[in-house]
Coordinates of N, CA and C in Angstrom, one line a residue:
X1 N -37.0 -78.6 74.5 CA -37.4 -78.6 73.1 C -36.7 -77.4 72.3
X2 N -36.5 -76.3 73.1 CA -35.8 -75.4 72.3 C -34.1 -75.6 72.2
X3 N -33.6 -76.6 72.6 CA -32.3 -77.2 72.6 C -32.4 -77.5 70.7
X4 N -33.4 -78.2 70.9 CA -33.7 -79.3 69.8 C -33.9 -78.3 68.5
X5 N -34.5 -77.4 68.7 CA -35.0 -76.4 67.7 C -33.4 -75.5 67.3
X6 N -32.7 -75.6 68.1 CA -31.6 -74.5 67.8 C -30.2 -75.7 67.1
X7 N -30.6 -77.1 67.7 CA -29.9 -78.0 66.7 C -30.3 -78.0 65.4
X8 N -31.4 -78.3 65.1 CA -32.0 -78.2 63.8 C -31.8 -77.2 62.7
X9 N -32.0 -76.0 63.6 CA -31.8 -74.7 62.5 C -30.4 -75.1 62.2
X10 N -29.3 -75.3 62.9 CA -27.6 -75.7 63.2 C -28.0 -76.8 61.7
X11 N -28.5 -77.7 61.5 CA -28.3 -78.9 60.9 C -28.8 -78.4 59.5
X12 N -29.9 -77.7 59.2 CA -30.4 -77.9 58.2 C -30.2 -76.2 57.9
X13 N -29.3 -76.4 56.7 CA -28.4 -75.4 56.0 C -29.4 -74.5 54.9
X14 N -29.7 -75.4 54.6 CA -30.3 -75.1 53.2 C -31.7 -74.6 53.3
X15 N -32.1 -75.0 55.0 CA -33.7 -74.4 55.3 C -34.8 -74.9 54.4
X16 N -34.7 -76.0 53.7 CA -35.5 -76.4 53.4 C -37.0 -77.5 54.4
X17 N -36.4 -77.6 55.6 CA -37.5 -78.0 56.5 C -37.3 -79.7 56.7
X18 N -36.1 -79.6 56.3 CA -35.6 -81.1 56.6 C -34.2 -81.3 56.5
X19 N -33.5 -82.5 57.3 CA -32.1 -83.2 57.4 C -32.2 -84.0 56.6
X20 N -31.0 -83.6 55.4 CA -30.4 -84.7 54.5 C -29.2 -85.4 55.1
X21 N -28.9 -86.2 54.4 CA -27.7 -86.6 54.0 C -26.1 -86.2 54.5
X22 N -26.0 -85.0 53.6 CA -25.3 -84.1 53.4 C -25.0 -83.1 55.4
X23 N -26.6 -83.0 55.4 CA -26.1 -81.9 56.5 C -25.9 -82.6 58.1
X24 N -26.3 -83.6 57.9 CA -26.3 -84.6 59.4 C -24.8 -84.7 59.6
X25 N -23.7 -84.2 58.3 CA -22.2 -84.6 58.9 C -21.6 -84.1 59.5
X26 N -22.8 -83.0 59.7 CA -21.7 -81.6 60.1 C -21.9 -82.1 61.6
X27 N -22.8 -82.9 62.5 CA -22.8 -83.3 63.6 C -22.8 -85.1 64.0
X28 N -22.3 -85.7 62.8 CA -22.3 -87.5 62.8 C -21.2 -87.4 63.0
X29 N -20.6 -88.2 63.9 CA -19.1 -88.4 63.8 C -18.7 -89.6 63.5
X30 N -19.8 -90.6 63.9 CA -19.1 -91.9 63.1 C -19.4 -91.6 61.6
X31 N -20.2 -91.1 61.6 CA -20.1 -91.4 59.6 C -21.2 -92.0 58.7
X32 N -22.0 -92.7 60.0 CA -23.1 -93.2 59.7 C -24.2 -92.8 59.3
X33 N -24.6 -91.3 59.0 CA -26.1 -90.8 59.0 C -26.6 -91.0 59.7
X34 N -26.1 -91.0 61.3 CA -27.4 -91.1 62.6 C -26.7 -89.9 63.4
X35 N -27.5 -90.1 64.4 CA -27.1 -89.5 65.9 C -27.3 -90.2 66.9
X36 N -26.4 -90.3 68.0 CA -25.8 -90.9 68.8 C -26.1 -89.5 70.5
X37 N -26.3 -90.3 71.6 CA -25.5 -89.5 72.7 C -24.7 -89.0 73.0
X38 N -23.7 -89.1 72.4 CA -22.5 -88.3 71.9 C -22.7 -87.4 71.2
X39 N -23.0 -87.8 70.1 CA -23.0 -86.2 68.8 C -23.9 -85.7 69.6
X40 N -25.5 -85.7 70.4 CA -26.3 -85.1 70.8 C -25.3 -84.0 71.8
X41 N -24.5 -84.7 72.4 CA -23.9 -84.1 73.8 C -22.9 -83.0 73.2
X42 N -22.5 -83.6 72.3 CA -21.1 -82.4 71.4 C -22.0 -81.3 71.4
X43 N -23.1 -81.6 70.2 CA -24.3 -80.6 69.8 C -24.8 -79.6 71.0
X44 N -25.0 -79.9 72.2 CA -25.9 -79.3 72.9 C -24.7 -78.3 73.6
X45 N -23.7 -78.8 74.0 CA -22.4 -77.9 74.4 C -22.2 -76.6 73.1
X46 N -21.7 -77.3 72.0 CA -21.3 -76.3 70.7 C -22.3 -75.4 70.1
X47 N -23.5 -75.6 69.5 CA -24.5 -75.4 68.9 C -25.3 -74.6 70.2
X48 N -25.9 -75.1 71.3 CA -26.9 -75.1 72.2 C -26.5 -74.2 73.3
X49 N -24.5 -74.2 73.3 CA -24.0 -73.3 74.4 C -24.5 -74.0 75.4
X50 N -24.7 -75.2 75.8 CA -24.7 -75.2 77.0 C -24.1 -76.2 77.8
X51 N -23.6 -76.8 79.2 CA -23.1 -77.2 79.6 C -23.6 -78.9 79.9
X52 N -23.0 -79.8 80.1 CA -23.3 -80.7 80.7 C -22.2 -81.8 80.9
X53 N -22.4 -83.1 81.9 CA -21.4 -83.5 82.4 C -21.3 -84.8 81.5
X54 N -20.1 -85.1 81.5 CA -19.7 -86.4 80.3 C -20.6 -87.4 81.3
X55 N -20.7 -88.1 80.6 CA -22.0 -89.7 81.0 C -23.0 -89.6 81.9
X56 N -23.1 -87.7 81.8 CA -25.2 -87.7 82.1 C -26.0 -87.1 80.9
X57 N -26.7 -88.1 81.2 CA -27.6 -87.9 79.3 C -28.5 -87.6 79.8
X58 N -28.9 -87.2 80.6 CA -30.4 -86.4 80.9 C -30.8 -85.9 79.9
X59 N -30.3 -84.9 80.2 CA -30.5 -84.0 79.0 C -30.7 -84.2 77.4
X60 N -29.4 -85.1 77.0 CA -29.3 -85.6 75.5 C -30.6 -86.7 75.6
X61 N -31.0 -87.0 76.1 CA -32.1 -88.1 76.2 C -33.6 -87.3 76.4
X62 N -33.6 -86.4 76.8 CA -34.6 -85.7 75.9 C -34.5 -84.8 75.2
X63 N -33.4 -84.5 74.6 CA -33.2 -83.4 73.2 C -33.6 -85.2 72.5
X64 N -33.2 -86.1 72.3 CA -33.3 -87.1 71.5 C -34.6 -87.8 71.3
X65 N -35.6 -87.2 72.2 CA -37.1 -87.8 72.5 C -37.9 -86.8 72.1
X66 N -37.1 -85.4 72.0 CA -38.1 -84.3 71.2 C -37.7 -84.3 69.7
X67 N -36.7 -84.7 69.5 CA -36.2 -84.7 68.2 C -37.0 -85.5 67.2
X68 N -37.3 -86.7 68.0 CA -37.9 -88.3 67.2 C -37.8 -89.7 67.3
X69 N -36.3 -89.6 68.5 CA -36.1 -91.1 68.4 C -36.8 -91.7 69.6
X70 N -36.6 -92.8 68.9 CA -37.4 -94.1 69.7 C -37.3 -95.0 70.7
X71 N -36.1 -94.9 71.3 CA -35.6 -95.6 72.8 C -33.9 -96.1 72.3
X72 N -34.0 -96.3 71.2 CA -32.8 -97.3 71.1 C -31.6 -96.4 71.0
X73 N -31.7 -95.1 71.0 CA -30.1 -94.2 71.9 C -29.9 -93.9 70.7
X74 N -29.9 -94.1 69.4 CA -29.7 -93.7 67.9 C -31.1 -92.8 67.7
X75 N -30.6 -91.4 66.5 CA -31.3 -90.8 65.9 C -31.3 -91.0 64.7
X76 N -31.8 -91.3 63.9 CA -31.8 -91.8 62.2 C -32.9 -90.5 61.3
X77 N -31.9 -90.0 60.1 CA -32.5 -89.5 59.5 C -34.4 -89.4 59.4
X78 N -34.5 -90.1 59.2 CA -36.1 -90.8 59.1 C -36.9 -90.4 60.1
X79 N -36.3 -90.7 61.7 CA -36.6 -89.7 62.9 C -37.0 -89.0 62.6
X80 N -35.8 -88.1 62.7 CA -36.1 -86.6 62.7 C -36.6 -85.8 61.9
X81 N -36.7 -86.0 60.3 CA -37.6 -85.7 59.2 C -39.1 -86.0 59.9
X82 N -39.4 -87.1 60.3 CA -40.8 -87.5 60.6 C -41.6 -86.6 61.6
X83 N -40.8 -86.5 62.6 CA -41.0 -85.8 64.0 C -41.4 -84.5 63.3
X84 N -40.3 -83.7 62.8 CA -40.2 -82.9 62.0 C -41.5 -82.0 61.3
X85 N -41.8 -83.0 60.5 CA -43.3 -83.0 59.7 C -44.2 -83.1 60.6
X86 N -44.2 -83.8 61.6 CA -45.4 -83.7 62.5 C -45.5 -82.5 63.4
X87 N -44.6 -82.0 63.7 CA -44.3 -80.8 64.4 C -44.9 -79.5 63.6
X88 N -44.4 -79.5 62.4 CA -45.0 -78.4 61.2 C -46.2 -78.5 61.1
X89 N -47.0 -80.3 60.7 CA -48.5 -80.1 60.6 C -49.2 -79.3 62.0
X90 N -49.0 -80.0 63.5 CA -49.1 -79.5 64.4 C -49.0 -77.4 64.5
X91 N -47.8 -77.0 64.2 CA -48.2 -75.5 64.1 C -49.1 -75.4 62.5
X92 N -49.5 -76.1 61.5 CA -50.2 -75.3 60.6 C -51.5 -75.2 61.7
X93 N -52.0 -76.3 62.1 CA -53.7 -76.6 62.5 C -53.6 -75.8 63.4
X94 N -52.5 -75.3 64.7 CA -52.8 -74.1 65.7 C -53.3 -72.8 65.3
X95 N -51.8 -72.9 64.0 CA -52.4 -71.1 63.1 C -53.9 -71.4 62.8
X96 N -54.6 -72.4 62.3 CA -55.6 -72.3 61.9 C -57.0 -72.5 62.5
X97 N -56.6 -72.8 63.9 CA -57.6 -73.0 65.0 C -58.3 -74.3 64.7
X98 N -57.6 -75.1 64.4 CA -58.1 -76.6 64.2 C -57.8 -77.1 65.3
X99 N -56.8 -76.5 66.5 CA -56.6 -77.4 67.6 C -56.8 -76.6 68.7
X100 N -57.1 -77.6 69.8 CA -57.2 -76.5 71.4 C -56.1 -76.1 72.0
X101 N -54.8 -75.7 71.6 CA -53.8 -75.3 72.1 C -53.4 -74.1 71.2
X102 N -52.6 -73.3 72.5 CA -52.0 -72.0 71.5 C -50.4 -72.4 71.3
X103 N -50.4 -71.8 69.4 CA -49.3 -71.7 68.9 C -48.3 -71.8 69.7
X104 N -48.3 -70.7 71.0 CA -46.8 -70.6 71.1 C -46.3 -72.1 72.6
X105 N -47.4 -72.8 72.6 CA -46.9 -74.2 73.4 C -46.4 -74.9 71.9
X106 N -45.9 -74.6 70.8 CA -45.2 -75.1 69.9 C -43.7 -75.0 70.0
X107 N -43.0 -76.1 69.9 CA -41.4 -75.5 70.4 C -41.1 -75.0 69.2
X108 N -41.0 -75.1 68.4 CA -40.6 -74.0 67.1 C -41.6 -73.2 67.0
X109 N -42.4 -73.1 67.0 CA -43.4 -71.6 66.4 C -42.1 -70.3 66.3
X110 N -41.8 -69.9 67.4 CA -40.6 -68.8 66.7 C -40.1 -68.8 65.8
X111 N -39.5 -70.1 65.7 CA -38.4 -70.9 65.0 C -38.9 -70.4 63.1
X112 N -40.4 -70.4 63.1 CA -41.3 -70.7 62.2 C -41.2 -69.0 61.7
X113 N -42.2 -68.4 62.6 CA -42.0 -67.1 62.8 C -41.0 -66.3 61.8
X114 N -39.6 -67.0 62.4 CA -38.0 -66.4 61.9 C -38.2 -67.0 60.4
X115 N -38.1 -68.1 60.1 CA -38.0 -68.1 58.7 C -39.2 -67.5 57.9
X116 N -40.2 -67.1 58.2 CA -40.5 -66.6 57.4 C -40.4 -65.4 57.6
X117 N -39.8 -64.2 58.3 CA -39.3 -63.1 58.4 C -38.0 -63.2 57.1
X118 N -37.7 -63.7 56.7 CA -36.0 -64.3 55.8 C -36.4 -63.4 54.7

């Protein structure tokens, strides 16, 4: 998850708490407004610093299942916005003890943390 969280901050420029358009290009390579196994795999090497071997998606297959997508090996805007928002609702209710888990089993809570240190 924190692969995923250090993509995100990478993607979303403007810190508004979501992927447009605009910022998915900086990691789409076909052009299309998605994400692919590939862009995940570029991403997790360049962005994530970390290694892995061409045609094992372990890895990109769960940065892709924490992110939001849904089996079919594409990430779509919509995904990851959605996931996104559910992740945020999930740390507001921890901060506010509406749930039985602590904040920091949140993969962003840091993440959270840092922007509002800004």
């Amino acid at each position: 998850e924190k692969v995923w969280i250090r993509i995100w901050a990478y993607l979303d420029q403007d810190n508004d708490g979501r992927i447009d358009s605009e910022e998915i290009k900086a990691l789409d390579r076909s052009g299309r407004g998605e994400l692919n196994h590939g862009d995940i795999m570029c991403a997790v090497k360049s962005v994530a610093q970390m290694e892995t071997f061409e045609g094992e998606y372990t890895l990109t297959d769960l940065v892709m299942k924490v992110a939001g997508q849904r089996g079919d090996g594409i990430l779509t805007l919509k995904e990851m916005n959605r996931r996104r928002r559910m992740r945020r609702r999930q740390l507001r209710m921890a901060r506010t003890r509406e749930c039985n888990f602590p904040c920091e089993l949140l993969p962003d809570a840091d993440v959270q943390d840092q922007q509002q240190n800004l």
